[in-house]
Coordinates of C-alpha atoms in Angstrom, one line a residue:
X1 CA 239.6 156.7 142.9
X2 CA 238.9 159.3 141.4
X3 CA 241.8 157.6 138.8
X4 CA 240.0 154.9 138.4
X5 CA 237.1 156.9 137.7
X6 CA 238.1 157.9 134.9
X7 CA 237.1 154.4 132.9
X8 CA 233.9 152.9 134.2
X9 CA 235.4 149.9 133.4
X10 CA 237.9 149.8 136.8
X11 CA 235.9 150.9 138.8
X12 CA 233.6 148.9 140.9
X13 CA 230.3 149.1 140.6
X14 CA 230.2 150.8 144.2
X15 CA 232.3 153.6 142.8
X16 CA 230.2 153.9 139.8
X17 CA 227.4 154.4 142.1
X18 CA 228.7 156.7 144.3
X19 CA 229.7 158.5 141.2
X20 CA 227.0 158.6 140.1
X21 CA 225.2 159.5 142.8
X22 CA 227.1 162.6 143.6
X23 CA 227.7 163.3 139.3
X24 CA 223.5 163.3 138.9
X25 CA 223.5 166.8 140.9
X26 CA 226.1 169.1 139.0
X27 CA 224.8 172.1 136.7
X28 CA 226.5 171.5 134.6
X29 CA 225.0 168.0 134.0
X30 CA 223.3 167.9 130.8
X31 CA 219.9 168.0 131.7
X32 CA 217.8 164.9 131.1
X33 CA 220.9 163.3 133.2
X34 CA 220.3 166.1 137.4
X35 CA 218.6 163.7 139.0
X36 CA 218.7 160.8 137.3
X37 CA 221.3 158.9 139.0
X38 CA 220.4 155.4 137.2
X39 CA 220.5 156.7 133.8
X40 CA 224.0 158.7 134.8
X41 CA 225.2 154.5 135.4
X42 CA 224.4 153.0 132.5
X43 CA 225.8 155.8 130.0
X44 CA 229.2 155.6 132.1
X45 CA 229.0 152.3 131.8
X46 CA 227.7 152.1 128.0
X47 CA 229.8 154.7 127.2
X48 CA 232.7 152.8 128.4
X49 CA 232.3 149.4 125.8
X50 CA 232.9 152.3 123.5
X51 CA 235.9 152.7 124.6
X52 CA 234.8 156.4 125.8
X53 CA 235.4 159.0 128.9
X54 CA 232.7 159.4 132.1
X55 CA 232.5 163.4 130.4
X56 CA 232.4 161.8 126.7
X57 CA 229.5 160.2 128.0
X58 CA 228.1 162.1 129.3
X59 CA 227.9 164.7 126.8
X60 CA 227.6 162.9 124.3
X61 CA 225.4 160.0 124.7
X62 CA 221.0 160.2 126.0
X63 CA 219.2 158.4 126.9
X64 CA 215.6 158.8 125.8
X65 CA 212.6 156.8 125.9
X66 CA 214.8 154.4 128.1
X67 CA 217.8 153.6 125.0
X68 CA 221.1 155.0 125.5
X69 CA 221.7 156.6 121.9
X70 CA 225.4 158.3 120.8
X71 CA 224.8 161.9 118.6
X72 CA 225.4 162.2 115.0
X73 CA 228.3 163.8 115.6
X74 CA 229.4 160.3 117.9
X75 CA 228.5 157.7 115.2
X76 CA 231.1 160.1 113.0
X77 CA 233.7 159.8 115.1
X78 CA 233.3 155.7 115.9
X79 CA 233.3 155.0 112.4
X80 CA 236.4 156.8 112.0
X81 CA 238.4 154.7 114.6
X82 CA 237.2 152.0 113.0
X83 CA 239.6 152.8 110.5
X84 CA 236.4 152.8 107.9
X85 CA 236.5 155.8 104.8
X86 CA 233.5 158.2 106.4
X87 CA 233.3 160.8 103.0
X88 CA 232.1 164.1 103.0
X89 CA 228.5 165.2 102.8
X90 CA 227.5 165.2 98.8
X91 CA 224.6 168.2 98.9
X92 CA 222.3 168.7 96.0
X93 CA 220.7 172.2 97.3
X94 CA 218.0 172.3 94.9
X95 CA 216.6 169.0 95.2
X96 CA 217.2 169.4 99.0
X97 CA 219.3 165.9 99.2
X98 CA 221.9 164.9 100.8
X99 CA 223.9 162.1 100.7
X100 CA 226.7 160.2 102.4
X101 CA 229.5 157.3 101.8
X102 CA 231.5 154.9 103.7
X103 CA 234.0 152.7 102.8
X104 CA 234.9 149.8 104.9
X105 CA 238.7 149.0 105.6
X106 CA 237.8 145.1 105.2
X107 CA 235.4 145.6 102.0
X108 CA 237.2 149.1 100.5
X109 CA 235.7 147.8 96.8
X110 CA 232.4 147.8 97.8
X111 CA 230.9 151.4 99.1
X112 CA 227.9 151.6 101.4
X113 CA 225.6 154.9 100.6
X114 CA 222.1 157.1 101.6
X115 CA 220.9 159.4 100.7
X116 CA 218.6 161.9 102.4
X117 CA 216.4 164.2 101.1
X118 CA 213.0 167.2 101.0
X119 CA 210.8 163.7 100.0
X120 CA 211.8 161.1 102.4
X121 CA 211.5 163.2 105.6
X122 CA 207.7 165.2 103.9
X123 CA 206.8 161.0 103.8
X124 CA 208.8 160.5 107.4
X125 CA 206.7 163.4 108.8
X126 CA 209.5 164.9 109.8
X127 CA 208.8 168.0 107.9
X128 CA 207.2 170.6 110.2
X129 CA 209.2 169.4 113.3
X130 CA 211.6 172.9 113.8
X131 CA 214.6 171.3 113.5
X132 CA 214.1 170.1 109.6
X133 CA 211.3 173.9 110.2
X134 CA 215.8 175.7 110.4
X135 CA 218.3 173.1 109.1
X136 CA 216.7 171.1 106.4
X137 CA 220.1 170.5 104.9
X138 CA 222.2 169.3 107.9
X139 CA 219.1 167.0 109.8
X140 CA 218.9 165.0 106.6
X141 CA 222.7 164.4 106.6
X142 CA 222.8 163.4 110.0
X143 CA 220.5 161.4 109.2
X144 CA 222.3 160.6 106.2
X145 CA 224.9 159.3 108.0
X146 CA 223.8 157.5 110.6
X147 CA 221.7 155.2 108.0
X148 CA 224.3 154.1 105.9
X149 CA 226.5 154.2 109.0
X150 CA 224.0 151.5 110.4
X151 CA 224.3 149.9 107.3
X152 CA 227.7 149.9 106.9
X153 CA 229.4 149.7 109.2
X154 CA 226.9 148.5 112.7
X155 CA 229.6 147.1 114.5
X156 CA 231.0 150.6 115.9
X157 CA 227.4 151.4 116.5
X158 CA 226.5 149.6 119.0
X159 CA 223.3 149.0 118.5
X160 CA 222.4 152.5 119.3
X161 CA 220.2 154.7 117.9
X162 CA 220.3 158.6 118.1
X163 CA 217.8 161.2 119.4
X164 CA 216.4 162.4 116.8
X165 CA 215.9 159.0 115.7
X166 CA 214.0 157.8 119.1
X167 CA 212.6 161.3 119.0
X168 CA 210.6 160.6 116.1
X169 CA 208.8 157.2 117.3
X170 CA 205.6 158.0 118.3
X171 CA 204.8 156.1 121.9
X172 CA 202.6 154.5 121.1
X173 CA 203.7 152.2 118.3
X174 CA 202.6 148.6 118.2
X175 CA 204.6 146.0 116.8
X176 CA 203.4 144.9 113.6
X177 CA 202.8 141.3 111.7
X178 CA 202.7 140.4 108.6
X179 CA 200.8 137.6 107.2
X180 CA 200.9 134.0 109.3
X181 CA 204.2 135.9 110.1
X182 CA 204.7 134.6 114.6
X183 CA 207.4 136.9 117.0
X184 CA 210.1 135.0 118.3
X185 CA 210.7 134.7 121.8
X186 CA 213.6 138.2 122.0
X187 CA 212.6 138.7 118.8
X188 CA 212.9 142.0 118.3
X189 CA 209.9 142.7 118.5
X190 CA 210.0 145.0 121.1
X191 CA 211.0 147.8 119.5
X192 CA 209.9 150.1 117.6
X193 CA 208.5 148.2 114.9
X194 CA 207.5 148.9 111.2
X195 CA 204.2 148.9 109.4
X196 CA 202.3 146.6 108.0
X197 CA 202.5 147.9 104.6
X198 CA 206.5 148.7 105.3
X199 CA 206.9 144.8 105.9
X200 CA 204.7 144.3 103.2
X201 CA 207.2 145.7 100.9
X202 CA 210.8 144.1 102.4
X203 CA 209.0 140.7 101.9
X204 CA 208.2 141.3 98.4
X205 CA 212.1 142.8 97.9
X206 CA 213.5 139.2 99.1
X207 CA 211.3 136.9 97.6
X208 CA 213.1 138.5 94.1
X209 CA 215.6 138.0 95.2
X210 CA 214.8 134.3 96.1
X211 CA 213.2 133.7 99.0
X212 CA 211.5 131.6 99.0
X213 CA 210.8 129.5 102.5
X214 CA 212.1 130.1 106.8
X215 CA 215.8 129.0 106.1
X216 CA 216.1 131.1 103.2
X217 CA 214.6 134.1 104.8
X218 CA 217.3 133.4 107.6
X219 CA 220.1 133.2 105.1
X220 CA 219.2 136.4 103.7
X221 CA 218.2 139.1 106.8
X222 CA 221.3 137.8 108.4
X223 CA 222.9 139.2 105.6
X224 CA 220.7 141.6 105.4
X225 CA 220.7 142.8 109.3
X226 CA 223.0 140.8 111.0
X227 CA 220.6 139.3 113.1
X228 CA 218.8 135.0 113.3
X229 CA 215.1 136.0 112.7
X230 CA 213.3 135.0 109.6
X231 CA 210.3 137.6 109.8
X232 CA 209.4 140.7 108.2
X233 CA 207.9 141.4 112.1
X234 CA 210.7 141.3 113.5
X235 CA 212.6 144.1 112.3
X236 CA 212.7 147.8 114.0
X237 CA 211.0 150.7 112.4
X238 CA 214.7 151.7 111.7
X239 CA 216.6 148.0 109.8
X240 CA 212.8 148.6 108.1
X241 CA 213.2 152.3 106.6
X242 CA 217.2 151.1 106.1
X243 CA 216.4 148.7 104.1
X244 CA 213.7 150.4 102.2
X245 CA 215.5 153.2 101.4
X246 CA 218.1 151.1 98.4
X247 CA 215.7 148.5 97.2
X248 CA 218.0 147.0 95.1
X249 CA 220.7 146.4 97.8
X250 CA 218.2 144.1 99.2
X251 CA 217.4 142.4 96.6
X252 CA 221.3 141.9 95.2
X253 CA 222.3 140.7 98.0
X254 CA 219.7 138.7 99.1
X255 CA 220.4 136.9 95.8
X256 CA 224.2 136.7 96.8
X257 CA 223.3 135.2 100.0
X258 CA 221.4 132.9 98.4
X259 CA 224.3 132.2 96.4
X260 CA 226.9 131.4 99.2
X261 CA 224.9 129.5 100.6
X262 CA 224.9 127.2 97.8
X263 CA 228.7 126.9 96.5

């Protein structure tokens, strides 16, 4: 059974449960997993879907606020394993700004770029956090990396957030709905949602790109997020943050998507 447990997919559910129960008592296990066999079980199976070993899963995947999260280092690794180029960060120490670029292996002529700077961190209310006080440039690098990876190759992230993204989300976040928008059953409104103002700004950008009705909105949202939604009320907070970090790109990609629909 020991050899079989190197990959969760090769073990029976009973074997996995036995392993999770035993592993959760280990003192060398990350503290968030100790005496939490259910979280251990979720993490190792989540990691197995990405080809990770048990050890990698338990040390590089955390469960925060009930959600599995990937470390920024793991996201960088997954991007490269998928065959995409992750270019070195470009720092501007004077502006305290970091830019990260990803070039997809199937879209080499269309680089994806994300920038995070002190002004962004201040607007997000992050500058008061210890990590940002002690290592601002490092935190900006990780946030730029995860932002561009979420846009360029979301399939490599398996829908996961990073621990700092989840910790930045308040516990009392409520869903916000833009004017006359009705949530869809099973939509992303169960996730932390963007503010009403952010929804309004995104809607304006999409209108600039040519969105005029529910169908054109669905086409545009699919191009922007990869999901079949029709309202900004169905966006997650992270998706909204990503869209607002590149307003020109939102307009141009919306135009491209709507233009392709009529070709």
